[in-house]
Amino acid sequence: MSPVHDVAPNYPLVLPTREGYDRWAEIYDGERNPLIALEEPEVDRLLGEVAGLDVVDVGCGTGRHALRLAARGVHVTAVDFSEGMLARARGKEGADRVRWLAHDLTELPLPLPERSFDRVLCALVAEHIAELPPFFSELGRLCRRDGRIVVTDMHPTLLLRGLQARFHDPVSGRDTRPASAPHRVSDYVNGASEGGLRLLRIGESDADAALAAAAPRAEKYLGWPMLLWLELAP
């Protein structure tokens, strides 16, 4: 991931992915992010009944999925490379129920045994992974033969509107973006196939009036697909 540092204050500041998320950690949980509001119910639906199962959250951030799952009786391992994000996650109520692991997701294999999880979750992470086939292959390595893999990401069509993962840095006042790798829908499908996974389902979730009411920032994207999700199997 090649960082681009813009110097003009009226242009977005693009940072290396880890540095960007370390900075974002300070305000991440306080934002009314419409993509997250849209995504979390879809993740719950795709994971299904998971109480008592082993789940790995690959790219867990501040633990928004990991902690919800642990509270439902799931045995959760959560992995991320941002120490800022992990510090936030570890400081939350219920964090002692989760096994937290600091590791760069681009350094494969992950330090976890193969076929050890019933569900593998990768939520809003793949846009930061340049080479999808080996990454998807690694998700498959972690998943038990009868398990499932759930991947969500910002929908590629939003790139047509100049969007990517971003936040307003309250310190610098800049629109700040962790470096991303622009993928098309076909890249996700082909990446999963080349990574040795079976595509069970693929879906797209649009911004609608209900989402805009819950997260007003979604209003300008009404009718546009905001979320891409894939349900995969080894």
Coordinates of C-alpha atoms in Angstrom, one line a residue:
M1 CA 0.0 0.0 0.0
S2 CA 1.8 3.2 -1.2
P3 CA 1.0 6.2 1.0
V4 CA 0.4 9.5 -0.6
H5 CA 0.8 12.6 1.6
D6 CA -1.0 15.7 0.3
V7 CA 0.3 19.0 1.7
A8 CA -2.5 21.4 0.6
P9 CA -5.1 21.7 3.4
N10 CA -8.0 21.7 1.0
Y11 CA -7.2 18.3 -0.3
P12 CA -7.7 15.0 1.5
L13 CA -4.8 13.7 3.5
V14 CA -4.1 10.1 2.5
L15 CA -2.1 8.2 5.2
P16 CA -0.7 4.7 5.3
T17 CA -3.5 2.5 6.4
R18 CA -2.2 1.7 9.9
E19 CA -1.4 5.3 10.7
G20 CA -4.8 6.4 9.4
Y21 CA -6.7 4.0 11.6
D22 CA -4.5 4.8 14.6
R23 CA -5.6 8.5 14.2
W24 CA -9.2 7.6 13.5
A25 CA -9.5 5.5 16.7
E26 CA -9.9 8.6 18.8
I27 CA -13.3 9.4 17.3
Y28 CA -14.3 6.2 15.5
D29 CA -17.0 5.1 17.9
G30 CA -18.6 8.5 18.2
E31 CA -19.4 8.9 14.5
R32 CA -22.9 8.2 13.2
N33 CA -21.5 6.2 10.3
P34 CA -24.2 5.2 7.9
L35 CA -22.2 2.3 6.4
I36 CA -21.8 0.8 9.8
A37 CA -25.5 1.3 10.6
L38 CA -26.3 -0.5 7.4
E39 CA -23.7 -3.3 7.8
E40 CA -24.2 -4.6 11.3
P41 CA -27.7 -6.1 10.8
E42 CA -26.5 -7.7 7.6
V43 CA -23.5 -9.3 9.5
D44 CA -25.9 -10.7 12.2
R45 CA -28.1 -12.1 9.5
L46 CA -25.3 -13.7 7.5
L47 CA -23.5 -15.2 10.6
G48 CA -26.7 -16.7 11.8
E49 CA -27.0 -18.4 15.3
V50 CA -23.5 -18.4 16.6
A51 CA -23.8 -18.9 20.4
G52 CA -21.2 -21.3 21.6
L53 CA -19.3 -21.2 18.2
D54 CA -15.7 -20.2 17.5
V55 CA -15.5 -16.9 15.5
V56 CA -12.5 -14.9 14.3
D57 CA -13.0 -11.2 13.5
V58 CA -10.3 -10.4 11.0
G59 CA -9.8 -6.6 11.1
C60 CA -11.8 -6.0 14.3
G61 CA -11.1 -2.3 14.7
T62 CA -12.5 -1.0 18.0
G63 CA -14.3 -4.3 18.6
R64 CA -17.8 -3.4 17.4
H65 CA -18.6 -6.9 16.1
A66 CA -16.3 -8.9 18.5
L67 CA -17.8 -7.5 21.6
R68 CA -21.4 -7.9 20.4
L69 CA -20.7 -11.5 19.5
A70 CA -18.9 -12.3 22.8
A71 CA -21.9 -10.9 24.7
R72 CA -24.0 -13.5 22.9
G73 CA -21.9 -16.4 24.1
V74 CA -19.5 -16.6 21.1
H75 CA -15.8 -17.6 21.6
V76 CA -14.2 -14.7 19.8
T77 CA -10.7 -14.1 18.5
A78 CA -10.2 -10.6 17.2
V79 CA -7.3 -9.5 15.0
D80 CA -6.2 -6.0 14.0
F81 CA -2.9 -4.2 13.3
S82 CA -3.9 -0.7 14.6
E83 CA -2.8 -0.4 18.2
G84 CA -5.0 2.7 18.5
M85 CA -8.1 0.7 17.5
L86 CA -7.1 -2.3 19.7
A87 CA -6.5 0.0 22.7
R88 CA -10.1 1.3 22.4
A89 CA -11.4 -2.2 22.0
R90 CA -9.6 -3.6 25.0
G91 CA -10.9 -0.7 27.2
K92 CA -14.5 -1.5 26.6
E93 CA -16.9 -3.4 28.8
G94 CA -16.8 -7.2 28.1
A95 CA -13.4 -7.0 26.4
D96 CA -12.1 -9.7 28.8
R97 CA -14.3 -12.2 26.9
V98 CA -12.4 -11.7 23.7
R99 CA -8.9 -12.9 22.7
W100 CA -7.3 -9.8 21.1
L101 CA -4.4 -10.2 18.7
A102 CA -2.2 -7.5 17.1
H103 CA -1.1 -8.5 13.6
D104 CA -0.8 -7.0 10.2
L105 CA -3.3 -8.7 7.9
T106 CA -1.0 -8.3 4.9
E107 CA 1.5 -10.6 6.6
L108 CA 0.3 -14.1 5.9
P109 CA -0.3 -16.5 7.3
L110 CA -2.0 -15.1 10.3
P111 CA -0.7 -16.6 13.6
L112 CA -3.7 -18.8 14.1
P113 CA -4.2 -22.5 13.5
E114 CA -6.0 -23.7 10.4
R115 CA -9.6 -25.0 10.4
S116 CA -10.1 -23.6 13.9
F117 CA -13.2 -21.3 13.4
D118 CA -16.8 -22.0 12.6
R119 CA -17.3 -18.5 11.3
V120 CA -14.7 -16.1 9.8
L121 CA -15.7 -12.5 9.7
C122 CA -13.9 -9.8 7.7
A123 CA -15.9 -6.6 8.0
L124 CA -15.1 -3.4 6.0
V125 CA -11.5 -4.4 5.7
A126 CA -10.8 -5.8 2.2
E127 CA -10.7 -2.4 0.5
H128 CA -7.4 -1.9 2.3
I129 CA -6.0 -5.2 0.9
A130 CA -4.2 -4.8 -2.4
E131 CA -4.0 -8.6 -3.3
L132 CA -7.3 -10.2 -2.6
P133 CA -6.7 -13.9 -3.7
P134 CA -4.1 -14.7 -1.1
F135 CA -6.1 -12.9 1.5
F136 CA -9.3 -14.8 0.7
S137 CA -7.2 -18.0 0.7
E138 CA -6.1 -17.2 4.3
L139 CA -9.7 -16.7 5.4
G140 CA -10.5 -20.1 4.0
R141 CA -7.5 -21.7 5.8
L142 CA -8.9 -20.5 9.1
C143 CA -12.4 -21.8 8.5
R144 CA -13.7 -25.2 9.4
R145 CA -14.9 -27.3 6.5
D146 CA -18.5 -26.9 7.5
G147 CA -18.1 -23.3 8.5
R148 CA -18.8 -20.0 6.7
I149 CA -16.9 -16.9 5.8
V150 CA -18.6 -13.5 5.8
V151 CA -17.0 -10.5 4.0
T152 CA -18.4 -7.0 3.9
D153 CA -17.0 -3.9 2.3
M154 CA -17.9 -0.4 1.1
H155 CA -19.6 -0.9 -2.3
P156 CA -17.3 -0.1 -5.2
T157 CA -19.9 2.2 -6.8
L158 CA -19.2 4.7 -4.0
L159 CA -15.8 5.1 -5.5
L160 CA -17.5 6.7 -8.4
R161 CA -18.6 9.4 -6.0
G162 CA -15.1 9.9 -4.7
L163 CA -15.7 8.1 -1.5
Q164 CA -13.5 5.7 0.5
A165 CA -13.0 5.1 4.2
R166 CA -12.4 8.5 5.7
F167 CA -12.8 10.7 8.7
H168 CA -12.5 14.4 9.7
D169 CA -9.4 14.7 11.9
P170 CA -10.4 17.0 14.7
V171 CA -6.7 17.8 15.4
S172 CA -5.6 18.9 11.9
G173 CA -9.1 19.8 10.6
R174 CA -8.3 17.7 7.5
D175 CA -10.4 15.2 5.6
T176 CA -8.2 12.1 6.3
R177 CA -8.2 8.8 4.5
P178 CA -6.4 5.5 5.3
A179 CA -4.9 4.3 2.1
S180 CA -7.2 2.0 0.1
A181 CA -7.0 -0.3 -2.9
P182 CA -9.9 0.4 -5.2
H183 CA -11.6 -2.9 -6.1
R184 CA -14.5 -3.7 -8.4
V185 CA -17.2 -6.3 -7.6
S186 CA -15.5 -8.7 -10.0
D187 CA -12.3 -8.4 -8.0
Y188 CA -14.1 -9.7 -4.9
V189 CA -15.7 -12.5 -6.8
N190 CA -12.6 -13.5 -8.6
G191 CA -10.4 -13.0 -5.5
A192 CA -12.6 -15.5 -3.6
S193 CA -12.6 -18.0 -6.5
E194 CA -8.8 -17.7 -7.0
G195 CA -8.4 -18.0 -3.3
G196 CA -10.1 -21.5 -3.4
L197 CA -13.4 -20.4 -1.8
R198 CA -17.0 -21.2 -2.9
L199 CA -19.3 -18.3 -3.3
L200 CA -22.6 -19.1 -1.6
R201 CA -24.2 -15.7 -1.9
I202 CA -23.4 -12.1 -2.9
G203 CA -25.5 -9.1 -2.1
E204 CA -25.7 -5.3 -2.3
S205 CA -27.5 -3.1 0.3
D206 CA -28.7 0.3 -0.6
A207 CA -29.2 3.5 1.3
D208 CA -32.8 4.0 2.0
A209 CA -35.1 6.4 4.0
A210 CA -34.8 4.3 7.2
L211 CA -31.0 4.4 7.1
A212 CA -31.0 8.2 6.4
A213 CA -33.3 8.7 9.5
A214 CA -30.9 6.7 11.7
A215 CA -27.7 8.1 10.1
P216 CA -28.4 11.5 8.3
R217 CA -25.1 11.3 6.3
A218 CA -26.8 8.6 4.2
E219 CA -29.4 11.0 2.8
K220 CA -27.2 12.1 -0.1
Y221 CA -26.7 8.4 -1.1
L222 CA -30.3 7.4 -1.2
G223 CA -30.9 4.8 -3.9
W224 CA -27.2 4.0 -4.2
P225 CA -25.7 0.7 -3.1
M226 CA -23.5 1.4 -0.1
L227 CA -22.6 -2.1 1.1
L228 CA -21.2 -5.2 -0.7
W229 CA -21.4 -8.5 1.2
L230 CA -20.3 -12.0 0.4
E231 CA -21.0 -15.3 2.0
L232 CA -18.3 -17.9 1.3
A233 CA -17.2 -21.4 2.2
P234 CA -14.0 -23.3 2.1

